[in-house]
Short mmCIF file of C-alpha atoms in Angstrom, two decimals:
data_model
loop_
_atom_site.label_atom_id
_atom_site.label_comp_id
_atom_site.label_asym_id
_atom_site.label_seq_id
_atom_site.Cartn_x
_atom_site.Cartn_y
_atom_site.Cartn_z
CA MET A 1 13.64 -20.28 35.42
CA ASP A 2 13.78 -23.50 33.42
CA ASP A 3 17.12 -23.80 31.63
CA GLU A 4 15.82 -25.97 28.79
CA ALA A 5 15.39 -24.00 25.56
CA GLY A 6 12.52 -24.24 23.06
CA ARG A 7 9.73 -25.48 25.33
CA ILE A 8 6.39 -23.75 24.91
CA GLY A 9 4.07 -23.77 27.87
CA GLN A 10 1.10 -21.95 29.33
CA SER A 11 2.74 -20.74 32.54
CA PRO A 12 2.40 -17.03 33.30
CA PRO A 13 5.08 -14.75 31.85
CA PRO A 14 7.83 -13.36 34.07
CA GLU A 15 6.74 -10.48 36.28
CA GLU A 16 8.45 -7.72 34.31
CA GLU A 17 6.84 -8.76 31.00
CA LYS A 18 3.67 -6.65 30.84
CA THR A 19 1.41 -8.41 28.36
CA MET A 20 -1.73 -6.27 28.76
CA ASP A 21 -4.53 -7.95 26.79
CA LYS A 22 -2.23 -9.52 24.19
CA ASP A 23 -2.75 -13.15 23.27
CA VAL A 24 0.65 -14.58 24.27
CA MET A 25 2.40 -17.88 24.95
CA THR A 26 5.37 -18.51 27.21
CA VAL A 27 8.62 -19.85 25.76
CA SER A 28 11.50 -20.98 27.96
CA ILE A 29 15.01 -19.80 27.25
CA PRO A 30 18.20 -20.25 29.27
CA ALA A 31 18.40 -17.80 32.17
CA SER A 32 21.84 -16.68 31.04
CA LEU A 33 20.46 -15.77 27.61
CA PHE A 34 17.55 -13.93 29.21
CA LYS A 35 20.01 -11.85 31.26
CA LYS A 36 22.14 -11.15 28.21
CA ILE A 37 19.10 -9.88 26.32
CA GLU A 38 18.08 -7.78 29.32
CA GLU A 39 21.46 -6.07 29.12
CA THR A 40 21.27 -5.71 25.33
CA ILE A 41 17.85 -4.03 25.24
CA LYS A 42 19.10 -1.20 27.43
CA ALA A 43 20.83 0.02 24.26
CA THR A 44 18.38 -1.13 21.56
CA GLY A 45 15.30 0.61 22.84
CA ASP A 46 13.18 -2.56 22.77
CA ALA A 47 10.50 -2.37 25.46
CA SER A 48 11.10 -5.85 26.91
CA VAL A 49 12.93 -9.14 26.47
CA SER A 50 9.77 -10.55 24.90
CA ASP A 51 9.62 -7.73 22.34
CA TYR A 52 13.27 -8.28 21.45
CA ILE A 53 12.82 -12.02 21.00
CA ALA A 54 9.59 -11.63 19.02
CA LYS A 55 11.33 -9.22 16.64
CA ALA A 56 14.33 -11.55 16.21
CA LEU A 57 12.11 -14.56 15.55
CA ARG A 58 9.96 -12.69 13.04
CA GLU A 59 13.09 -11.68 11.16
CA LYS A 60 14.34 -15.26 11.14
CA LEU A 61 10.99 -16.65 9.97
CA ALA A 62 10.76 -14.05 7.18
CA GLN A 63 14.16 -15.18 5.87
CA GLU A 64 12.83 -18.71 5.62
CA GLU A 65 9.76 -17.68 3.63
CA LYS A 66 9.54 -19.62 0.38
CA LYS A 67 10.13 -17.71 -2.83
CA GLY A 68 8.39 -18.13 -6.16
CA ASP A 69 5.07 -18.15 -7.95
CA SER A 70 3.10 -20.95 -9.42
CA PHE A 71 0.96 -19.85 -12.33
CA SER A 72 -0.27 -22.41 -14.81
CA GLN A 73 1.20 -22.37 -18.32
CA GLU A 74 -2.25 -21.44 -19.66
CA ASP A 75 -2.54 -18.52 -17.22
CA GLU A 76 0.91 -17.25 -18.14
CA GLU A 77 0.17 -17.37 -21.86
CA LYS A 78 -3.12 -15.51 -21.40
CA VAL A 79 -1.43 -12.82 -19.33
CA LYS A 80 1.42 -12.46 -21.83
CA GLU A 81 -1.11 -11.89 -24.62
CA ARG A 82 -2.71 -9.05 -22.64
CA LEU A 83 0.68 -7.55 -21.76
CA LYS A 84 1.62 -7.59 -25.45
CA ALA A 85 -1.69 -5.99 -26.44
CA LEU A 86 -1.11 -3.21 -23.90
CA GLY A 87 2.45 -2.63 -25.09
CA TYR A 88 4.18 -3.76 -21.88
CA ILE A 89 6.13 -6.48 -23.72
CA ASP A 90 7.10 -6.95 -27.36
CA MET B 1 10.37 -13.85 -7.49
CA ILE B 2 9.45 -12.48 -4.09
CA SER B 3 6.70 -14.40 -2.33
CA PRO B 4 3.28 -12.71 -1.95
CA HIS B 5 2.41 -11.53 1.55
CA GLY B 6 1.38 -14.63 3.47
CA GLY B 7 2.89 -16.95 0.83
CA LYS B 8 -0.01 -17.22 -1.62
CA LEU B 9 -1.48 -14.79 -4.13
CA VAL B 10 -5.22 -14.61 -3.55
CA ASP B 11 -7.38 -15.04 -6.65
CA ARG B 12 -11.10 -14.76 -6.02
CA VAL B 13 -12.22 -13.59 -9.46
CA LEU B 14 -14.94 -15.89 -10.76
CA ASN B 15 -14.52 -17.44 -14.18
CA GLU B 16 -17.13 -16.97 -16.91
CA ASP B 17 -19.15 -20.12 -16.10
CA CYS B 18 -19.26 -19.45 -12.36
CA ARG B 19 -20.20 -15.83 -12.99
CA LYS B 20 -23.22 -16.83 -15.08
CA ASP B 21 -24.39 -19.31 -12.44
CA ILE B 22 -23.94 -16.83 -9.62
CA LEU B 23 -25.72 -14.05 -11.47
CA ALA B 24 -28.64 -16.36 -12.16
CA ALA B 25 -28.80 -17.36 -8.50
CA ALA B 26 -28.22 -13.80 -7.34
CA LYS B 27 -31.76 -12.75 -8.15
CA VAL B 28 -32.90 -14.14 -4.82
CA LEU B 29 -29.93 -12.87 -2.78
CA PRO B 30 -30.23 -9.87 -0.51
CA LYS B 31 -28.42 -6.89 -2.01
CA LEU B 32 -26.15 -4.26 -0.52
CA THR B 33 -25.04 -1.12 -2.36
CA ILE B 34 -21.40 -0.20 -1.77
CA ASN B 35 -19.52 2.99 -2.65
CA ASP B 36 -16.63 3.33 -5.10
CA GLU B 37 -13.95 2.99 -2.39
CA SER B 38 -15.46 -0.30 -1.20
CA VAL B 39 -15.68 -1.51 -4.82
CA SER B 40 -11.92 -0.85 -5.06
CA ASP B 41 -11.35 -2.78 -1.82
CA VAL B 42 -13.41 -5.69 -3.18
CA GLU B 43 -11.34 -5.78 -6.37
CA ASN B 44 -8.07 -5.46 -4.49
CA ILE B 45 -9.02 -8.38 -2.25
CA ALA B 46 -10.16 -10.57 -5.14
CA THR B 47 -7.19 -9.90 -7.43
CA GLY B 48 -4.57 -10.46 -4.73
CA VAL B 49 -3.49 -6.85 -4.19
CA PHE B 50 -4.46 -7.31 -0.53
CA SER B 51 -3.15 -10.92 -0.19
CA PRO B 52 -3.57 -12.78 2.12
CA LEU B 53 -7.00 -11.21 2.76
CA GLU B 54 -9.78 -13.28 1.22
CA GLY B 55 -12.52 -10.88 2.26
CA PHE B 56 -13.44 -8.06 4.63
CA MET B 57 -11.89 -8.42 8.08
CA GLY B 58 -13.70 -10.08 10.95
CA LYS B 59 -13.60 -8.65 14.45
CA ALA B 60 -10.58 -10.66 15.63
CA ASP B 61 -8.40 -9.49 12.75
CA TYR B 62 -9.79 -5.96 12.99
CA ARG B 63 -8.88 -5.69 16.66
CA ASN B 64 -5.46 -7.24 16.13
CA VAL B 65 -4.70 -4.83 13.31
CA LEU B 66 -5.71 -1.86 15.46
CA ASN B 67 -3.76 -3.00 18.52
CA GLU B 68 -0.81 -4.96 17.15
CA MET B 69 -0.58 -3.84 13.50
CA ARG B 70 -0.72 -7.54 12.60
CA LEU B 71 -3.31 -10.07 11.48
CA ARG B 72 -4.20 -12.90 13.85
CA THR B 73 -1.69 -15.03 11.95
CA ASP B 74 1.05 -12.55 13.07
CA LEU B 75 1.51 -11.23 9.54
CA PRO B 76 2.16 -7.48 9.42
CA TRP B 77 -1.01 -5.54 8.47
CA THR B 78 -1.66 -1.96 9.51
CA ILE B 79 -4.88 -0.72 7.89
CA PRO B 80 -8.26 -2.32 8.67
CA ILE B 81 -10.00 -3.42 5.47
CA VAL B 82 -13.65 -3.33 6.45
CA LEU B 83 -17.12 -2.93 4.95
CA ASP B 84 -19.60 -0.72 6.78
CA ALA B 85 -23.38 -0.91 6.73
CA SER B 86 -26.25 0.88 8.44
CA PRO B 87 -28.18 -1.00 11.18
CA GLU B 88 -31.16 -1.20 8.80
CA GLU B 89 -29.03 -2.69 6.02
CA ALA B 90 -27.28 -5.09 8.41
CA ALA B 91 -30.59 -6.27 9.93
CA LYS B 92 -31.67 -7.59 6.52
CA LEU B 93 -28.51 -9.70 6.15
CA LYS B 94 -27.94 -13.03 7.90
CA GLU B 95 -24.62 -14.43 9.01
CA GLY B 96 -23.87 -17.65 7.13
CA LYS B 97 -25.73 -16.42 4.03
CA ASP B 98 -24.55 -14.78 0.81
CA VAL B 99 -25.03 -11.11 -0.04
CA LEU B 100 -24.84 -9.58 -3.51
CA LEU B 101 -22.71 -6.44 -3.44
CA GLU B 102 -23.71 -3.83 -6.03
CA ASN B 103 -22.05 -0.57 -7.01
CA GLU B 104 -23.90 2.73 -6.81
CA SER B 105 -25.20 2.29 -10.37
CA GLY B 106 -26.76 -1.05 -9.43
CA ARG B 107 -24.19 -3.18 -11.26
CA PRO B 108 -23.47 -6.50 -9.45
CA VAL B 109 -19.88 -6.48 -8.20
CA ALA B 110 -19.31 -9.47 -5.94
CA VAL B 111 -20.84 -12.04 -3.64
CA LEU B 112 -19.97 -11.63 0.03
CA HIS B 113 -20.18 -14.82 2.08
CA LEU B 114 -21.26 -13.05 5.25
CA GLN B 115 -19.73 -14.60 8.34
CA GLU B 116 -19.93 -11.85 10.90
CA LYS B 117 -21.56 -8.53 11.77
CA TYR B 118 -20.01 -6.39 14.49
CA ASP B 119 -19.96 -2.91 15.97
CA PHE B 120 -16.87 -0.75 16.20
CA ASN B 121 -15.73 2.38 17.94
CA LYS B 122 -15.04 5.20 15.44
CA ASP B 123 -12.91 7.22 17.85
CA GLU B 124 -10.70 4.22 18.58
CA LEU B 125 -10.34 3.44 14.86
CA ALA B 126 -9.39 7.06 14.08
CA GLU B 127 -6.97 7.43 16.95
CA LYS B 128 -5.13 4.15 16.34
CA VAL B 129 -4.89 4.36 12.55
CA PHE B 130 -4.49 8.13 12.07
CA LEU B 131 -2.98 8.97 15.48
CA THR B 132 -5.47 11.83 15.80
CA MET B 133 -9.18 12.40 16.31
CA ASP B 134 -9.11 15.76 14.57
CA LYS B 135 -11.97 15.80 12.07
CA ALA B 136 -9.97 18.14 9.83
CA HIS B 137 -7.83 15.07 8.97
CA PRO B 138 -9.37 13.57 5.79
CA GLY B 139 -9.06 9.99 7.10
CA VAL B 140 -10.68 10.85 10.42
CA ALA B 141 -13.48 12.71 8.63
CA LYS B 142 -14.12 9.62 6.53
CA VAL B 143 -14.25 7.38 9.60
CA ALA B 144 -16.71 9.81 11.23
CA GLY B 145 -18.99 9.33 8.23
CA MET B 146 -18.85 5.52 8.31
CA LYS B 147 -21.98 3.50 9.02
CA PRO B 148 -21.89 1.80 12.45
CA VAL B 149 -21.92 -1.92 11.58
CA LEU B 150 -19.07 -3.84 9.95
CA LEU B 151 -19.73 -6.85 7.73
CA ALA B 152 -17.09 -9.54 7.37
CA GLY B 153 -16.44 -12.64 5.32
CA PRO B 154 -14.73 -13.92 2.18
CA LEU B 155 -15.97 -12.70 -1.18
CA ASP B 156 -15.95 -13.62 -4.86
CA LEU B 157 -15.62 -10.94 -7.52
CA LEU B 158 -17.93 -11.23 -10.52
CA GLU B 159 -15.69 -9.17 -12.79
CA VAL B 160 -13.20 -6.32 -12.61
CA SER B 161 -14.97 -2.99 -13.23
CA PRO B 162 -14.03 -1.08 -16.35
CA THR B 163 -12.33 2.28 -15.76
CA PRO B 164 -11.11 5.07 -18.07
CA PHE B 165 -7.60 3.84 -17.24
CA ASP B 166 -7.89 0.14 -18.13
CA ARG B 167 -4.85 0.43 -20.39
CA TYR B 168 -2.79 0.95 -17.20
CA LYS B 169 -4.55 -1.56 -14.96
CA LEU B 170 -2.55 -4.67 -14.10
CA SER B 171 -3.25 -7.27 -11.42
CA PRO B 172 -0.45 -8.67 -9.22
CA LYS B 173 -0.53 -11.84 -11.29
CA GLU B 174 0.07 -9.76 -14.42
CA THR B 175 2.87 -7.64 -12.94
CA ARG B 176 4.61 -10.77 -11.61
CA ILE B 177 4.54 -12.36 -15.05
CA LEU B 178 5.61 -9.03 -16.60
CA PHE B 179 8.63 -8.72 -14.28
CA LYS B 180 9.59 -12.31 -15.01
CA GLU B 181 9.33 -11.68 -18.77
CA LYS B 182 11.57 -8.65 -18.42
CA GLY B 183 14.09 -10.72 -16.48
CA TRP B 184 13.91 -8.42 -13.45
CA LYS B 185 14.84 -9.97 -10.14
CA THR B 186 14.89 -6.78 -8.08
CA ILE B 187 12.11 -4.28 -8.60
CA VAL B 188 11.65 -0.99 -6.79
CA ALA B 189 8.16 0.41 -6.39
CA PHE B 190 7.43 4.11 -6.48
CA GLN B 191 4.10 5.13 -5.00
CA THR B 192 2.76 8.43 -6.23
CA ARG B 193 -0.28 10.69 -6.22
CA ASN B 194 1.46 13.54 -8.01
CA THR B 195 2.86 14.59 -11.34
CA PRO B 196 6.65 14.09 -11.47
CA HIS B 197 9.11 16.87 -10.81
CA ILE B 198 12.89 16.60 -11.08
CA GLY B 199 13.20 15.56 -7.43
CA HIS B 200 10.95 12.54 -7.99
CA GLU B 201 13.01 11.57 -11.02
CA TYR B 202 16.22 11.85 -8.98
CA VAL B 203 14.85 9.55 -6.27
CA GLN B 204 13.53 7.02 -8.78
CA LYS B 205 16.76 6.91 -10.78
CA THR B 206 18.90 6.65 -7.65
CA ALA B 207 16.86 3.61 -6.59
CA LEU B 208 16.89 2.21 -10.12
CA THR B 209 20.69 2.32 -10.15
CA PHE B 210 20.68 -0.52 -7.61
CA THR B 211 17.73 -2.55 -8.94
CA ASP B 212 16.74 -4.19 -12.22
CA GLY B 213 13.58 -2.18 -12.82
CA ILE B 214 11.25 0.45 -11.47
CA PHE B 215 7.50 0.03 -11.03
CA VAL B 216 5.85 3.47 -11.05
CA ASN B 217 2.51 2.91 -9.39
CA PRO B 218 0.22 5.95 -9.17
CA VAL B 219 -2.73 5.69 -6.81
CA ILE B 220 -5.96 6.32 -8.67
CA GLY B 221 -9.11 7.12 -6.76
CA ARG B 222 -10.52 9.58 -4.24
CA LYS B 223 -8.01 12.26 -3.36
CA LYS B 224 -7.99 15.68 -1.75
CA LYS B 225 -9.22 18.88 -3.36
CA GLY B 226 -6.30 20.48 -5.18
CA ASP B 227 -4.55 17.17 -5.98
CA PHE B 228 -3.73 16.52 -9.63
CA LYS B 229 -6.42 14.64 -11.56
CA ASP B 230 -5.67 11.00 -12.31
CA GLU B 231 -5.49 11.49 -16.08
CA VAL B 232 -2.97 14.31 -15.62
CA ILE B 233 -0.72 12.16 -13.42
CA LEU B 234 -0.75 9.33 -15.96
CA ALA B 235 -0.14 11.57 -18.97
CA SER B 236 2.76 13.34 -17.24
CA TYR B 237 4.44 10.06 -16.23
CA ASP B 238 3.96 8.66 -19.74
CA GLU B 239 5.83 11.68 -21.04
CA LEU B 240 8.62 11.43 -18.46
CA ILE B 241 9.15 7.71 -19.09
CA LYS B 242 9.06 8.18 -22.87
CA HIS B 243 11.77 10.86 -22.85
CA TYR B 244 13.96 10.08 -19.84
CA TYR B 245 13.82 6.34 -18.97
CA LEU B 246 15.04 3.22 -20.70
CA LYS B 247 11.99 1.34 -21.95
CA GLU B 248 13.36 -1.96 -20.61
CA ARG B 249 13.84 -0.54 -17.10
CA ALA B 250 10.57 1.23 -16.25
CA VAL B 251 6.96 0.15 -16.07
CA MET B 252 3.89 2.12 -15.00
CA ALA B 253 0.56 0.69 -13.89
CA ILE B 254 -2.16 2.12 -11.71
CA LEU B 255 -3.30 1.10 -8.27
CA GLN B 256 -6.97 1.74 -7.74
CA MET B 257 -7.03 2.36 -4.04
CA GLU B 258 -8.22 5.06 -1.72
CA MET B 259 -5.58 7.32 -0.19
CA ARG B 260 -6.20 7.25 3.53
CA TYR B 261 -3.46 9.71 4.56
CA ALA B 262 -2.56 7.50 7.53
CA GLY B 263 1.15 8.37 7.34
CA PRO B 264 3.31 5.65 8.98
CA ARG B 265 0.65 2.95 9.06
CA GLU B 266 -0.19 3.60 5.43
CA ALA B 267 3.47 3.40 4.43
CA ILE B 268 3.52 -0.21 5.68
CA HIS B 269 0.26 -0.88 3.84
CA HIS B 270 1.73 0.52 0.63
CA ALA B 271 4.78 -1.72 1.06
CA ILE B 272 2.64 -4.85 1.53
CA VAL B 273 0.59 -4.05 -1.56
CA ARG B 274 3.74 -3.55 -3.67
CA LYS B 275 5.19 -6.81 -2.34
CA ASN B 276 2.08 -8.51 -3.69
CA PHE B 277 2.72 -6.91 -7.09
CA GLY B 278 6.15 -8.62 -7.01
CA CYS B 279 8.33 -5.69 -5.93
CA THR B 280 11.37 -6.36 -3.76
CA HIS B 281 11.89 -2.73 -2.70
CA ILE B 282 9.78 0.35 -2.11
CA ILE B 283 10.82 4.01 -1.99
CA ILE B 284 9.73 5.74 1.20
CA GLY B 285 10.36 9.46 1.13
CA ARG B 286 9.72 12.31 3.46
CA ASP B 287 6.20 12.34 4.98
CA HIS B 288 5.04 9.34 2.95
CA ALA B 289 1.21 9.16 2.86
CA GLY B 290 1.06 12.09 5.24
CA VAL B 291 -1.17 15.12 5.22
CA GLY B 292 -0.75 18.52 6.87
CA THR B 293 1.50 18.31 9.91
CA TYR B 294 -0.12 15.28 11.57
CA TYR B 295 2.99 13.10 11.33
CA HIS B 296 6.69 13.62 11.91
CA PRO B 297 8.31 13.90 8.44
CA TYR B 298 10.22 10.63 8.98
CA ALA B 299 7.66 8.68 11.04
CA ALA B 300 6.77 6.71 7.91
CA GLN B 301 10.39 5.54 7.73
CA ASP B 302 10.87 4.85 11.45
CA ILE B 303 7.86 2.50 11.61
CA PHE B 304 9.64 -0.04 9.38
CA GLU B 305 11.88 -0.83 12.40
CA GLU B 306 8.90 -2.63 13.90
CA PHE B 307 8.50 -4.97 10.93
CA PRO B 308 11.65 -7.02 10.32
CA ASP B 309 9.39 -9.66 8.74
CA LEU B 310 7.74 -7.45 6.12
CA GLY B 311 9.44 -9.22 3.22
CA ILE B 312 9.98 -6.07 1.12
CA ALA B 313 12.90 -3.71 1.68
CA PRO B 314 12.22 0.00 2.13
CA LEU B 315 14.61 2.49 0.52
CA PHE B 316 14.58 5.65 2.58
CA PHE B 317 15.15 9.07 1.07
CA ARG B 318 15.67 12.33 2.90
CA ALA B 319 14.45 15.70 1.64
CA PHE B 320 16.01 16.57 -1.69
CA TYR B 321 16.40 19.85 -3.55
CA PHE B 322 18.33 21.53 -6.36
CA CYS B 323 21.61 23.08 -5.20
CA LYS B 324 22.82 26.06 -7.21
CA LYS B 325 26.43 25.43 -6.14
CA CYS B 326 26.40 21.67 -6.87
CA GLN B 327 24.37 22.37 -10.03
CA SER B 328 22.43 19.18 -9.46
CA VAL B 329 19.69 17.55 -7.41
CA VAL B 330 21.06 16.62 -4.01
CA ASN B 331 19.84 15.80 -0.55
CA GLU B 332 20.79 16.95 2.92
CA LYS B 333 23.14 13.98 3.37
CA ILE B 334 25.35 14.78 0.40
CA CYS B 335 25.30 18.55 -0.06
CA PRO B 336 27.43 20.80 2.20
CA HIS B 337 26.08 24.15 0.95
CA PRO B 338 23.88 26.57 2.87
CA THR B 339 20.11 26.81 2.45
CA SER B 340 20.55 30.02 0.44
CA GLU B 341 21.86 27.83 -2.41
CA GLN B 342 18.84 25.52 -2.33
CA ILE B 343 15.86 25.54 -4.67
CA GLN B 344 13.12 23.45 -3.05
CA PHE B 345 10.83 21.20 -5.06
CA SER B 346 7.77 22.90 -3.73
CA GLY B 347 4.57 21.32 -5.05
CA THR B 348 2.71 24.53 -4.23
CA LYS B 349 5.22 26.66 -6.15
CA ILE B 350 5.08 24.37 -9.21
CA ARG B 351 1.29 24.30 -9.03
CA ASP B 352 1.08 28.12 -8.83
CA LEU B 353 3.27 28.49 -11.90
CA LEU B 354 1.22 25.96 -13.86
CA VAL B 355 -2.05 27.64 -12.87
CA LYS B 356 -0.68 30.96 -14.14
CA GLY B 357 0.24 29.26 -17.43
CA GLU B 358 3.97 29.60 -16.78
CA VAL B 359 6.40 26.74 -17.47
CA PRO B 360 8.29 25.88 -14.25
CA PRO B 361 12.10 26.24 -14.52
CA ALA B 362 13.91 23.19 -15.91
CA GLU B 363 15.61 22.68 -12.52
CA LEU B 364 12.15 21.88 -11.11
CA MET B 365 10.26 20.11 -13.86
CA ARG B 366 11.02 18.61 -17.26
CA PRO B 367 9.61 20.93 -19.97
CA GLU B 368 7.93 17.98 -21.72
CA VAL B 369 6.11 17.10 -18.48
CA ALA B 370 5.07 20.71 -17.85
CA LYS B 371 3.78 21.01 -21.42
CA VAL B 372 1.57 17.93 -21.05
CA ILE B 373 0.11 19.18 -17.75
CA MET B 374 -0.61 22.61 -19.27
CA GLN B 375 -2.56 20.98 -22.10
CA PHE B 376 -5.27 20.10 -19.57
CA GLU B 377 -7.82 22.85 -19.09
CA SER B 378 -8.32 21.99 -15.45
CA PRO B 379 -5.59 19.67 -14.11
CA PHE B 380 -6.62 19.75 -10.41
CA ASN B 381 -9.39 18.08 -8.40
CA GLU B 382 -12.05 20.61 -7.52
#
C-alpha cells in the first residue's frame, strides 16, 4: 500500500472492500491508519474501512457547509408584508 | 441561518411577465395531466421545499436514491421524486422539448423541460423504499398503481395553486425570513398528521426548552381512511397554540405533501424538507412516518446514524405516557413506575371517545382542543 496520504487514483480497491456496482474512487491512506481503522470498526459496526472513512468525511464536509441566506432587500420586504398580513409578525 | 440542503434554495416560480409569455407560447406545447400529489411535488420542487431538486429525477439520481439513499452529488436523499406517465402519454412527448403540465381540472401548472424518459421496476421501488412488497401497505399500493414510464427534467412553476388553507401556506423563503424576523437561531420542527394530545405537547415543549422556537408543520394532503381531516388538524393546533404556547415561540404552517408511510426513509426526507424551511432540529418520535407494523418502532431514529452529513439535528423521543404516580407526562427513560400506573396516549382510544361525543380526560387531551374537534360534524377522512 502507498504510504502517501490524500492521493486519488483509479486503481482497484483493496480485496476486502466489496464495492458491488457502486461508483467509487480509490484514495490512498497510510497503511498504519488503515490498520487502526480496521481495528476500530470491529466495535463500531461499520461494514468496511471504506464505509467508516466515507462517513467520517461526510461529517467533516457537512461541518464546513456555508451558513446563511441571500434574499434581496426587495424580496425580504415583500415577504414581510405577506407575513404581517397573515398575522405571523406584527 | 442554516443552509438549505445542497447550499442553495431553489426558486423556480415564474414571475408575472414570464408567466404571461409562457402561457401564450403554451398553446402549442404538448400537454400532460398530472394528479394532485404530482402537483404538490411540482410546487415543492419549484418553491425550494425539495432543494436542491430542480425537477423530477432522472434515472441516474433515481437509481442512486434507491441504492445509496443519496443523489449523484452524494447529498442525502431517500425518497425518489418522480413523475409517471403511460406509454401512450410518453410516446407523444419528446426529450429535449417542453411539456405543459396541467392539473386534473385542466389548469396549467408548470412547464417541464423534458430531458429523459425511462422505465422502472415497481417491485424494486417498493421493496427499497418501503422495505416490503405487501400491497396492503399504502405506499406499495400506490407504487403498484403507477404508470410505467418516468419523465424527468427541470421545471418552472406558473403559479402556486390556491388551497382552502392558504392562510397557513408558507414557502421556505418565507419561513426563513420569518425565523430571522423573530430572532430565532435554533428552530425545532414538529411534523404531524394528527390533532394534538397532551403527549405531543409534552414532546414539543421539551424540545422547545432547548431551542428558540418551534415550527409546527402539519402535512396536508392525501392520507389514510380514518385520519383526521386537514381542517380539523389545523383548527385543533390553532387552539392549542392560542391557549398553551407563547406567541413569540411557536409558528404553524402547512406542508402540502403526500404521506408515503415509508418509515425510516421518510423520516430522513422529512428532516431534509424541514432543513429547507430553515429548521435546525427535527423531532423524531416512535414509529415516525410508519404504518401498521411494517417498521421497528425506532427504525426511523436508527437510520439517522447513516447520515452524519444531513445538516439538521434529530431530537429523538421514546414512547411517552401519563403516569398516575408521577402525576405528569413522562417517558420510559425517566419514570420508574410499573405499567399499571401508565395511561397511554392511544390515538384509537381518543378517537373512540370523540366519536361517541365524549370529551377525553384532561390527562390525554386539552379540553379546548377536544371541544374544537367535536365541533366538526365529521372530523375523520372517510
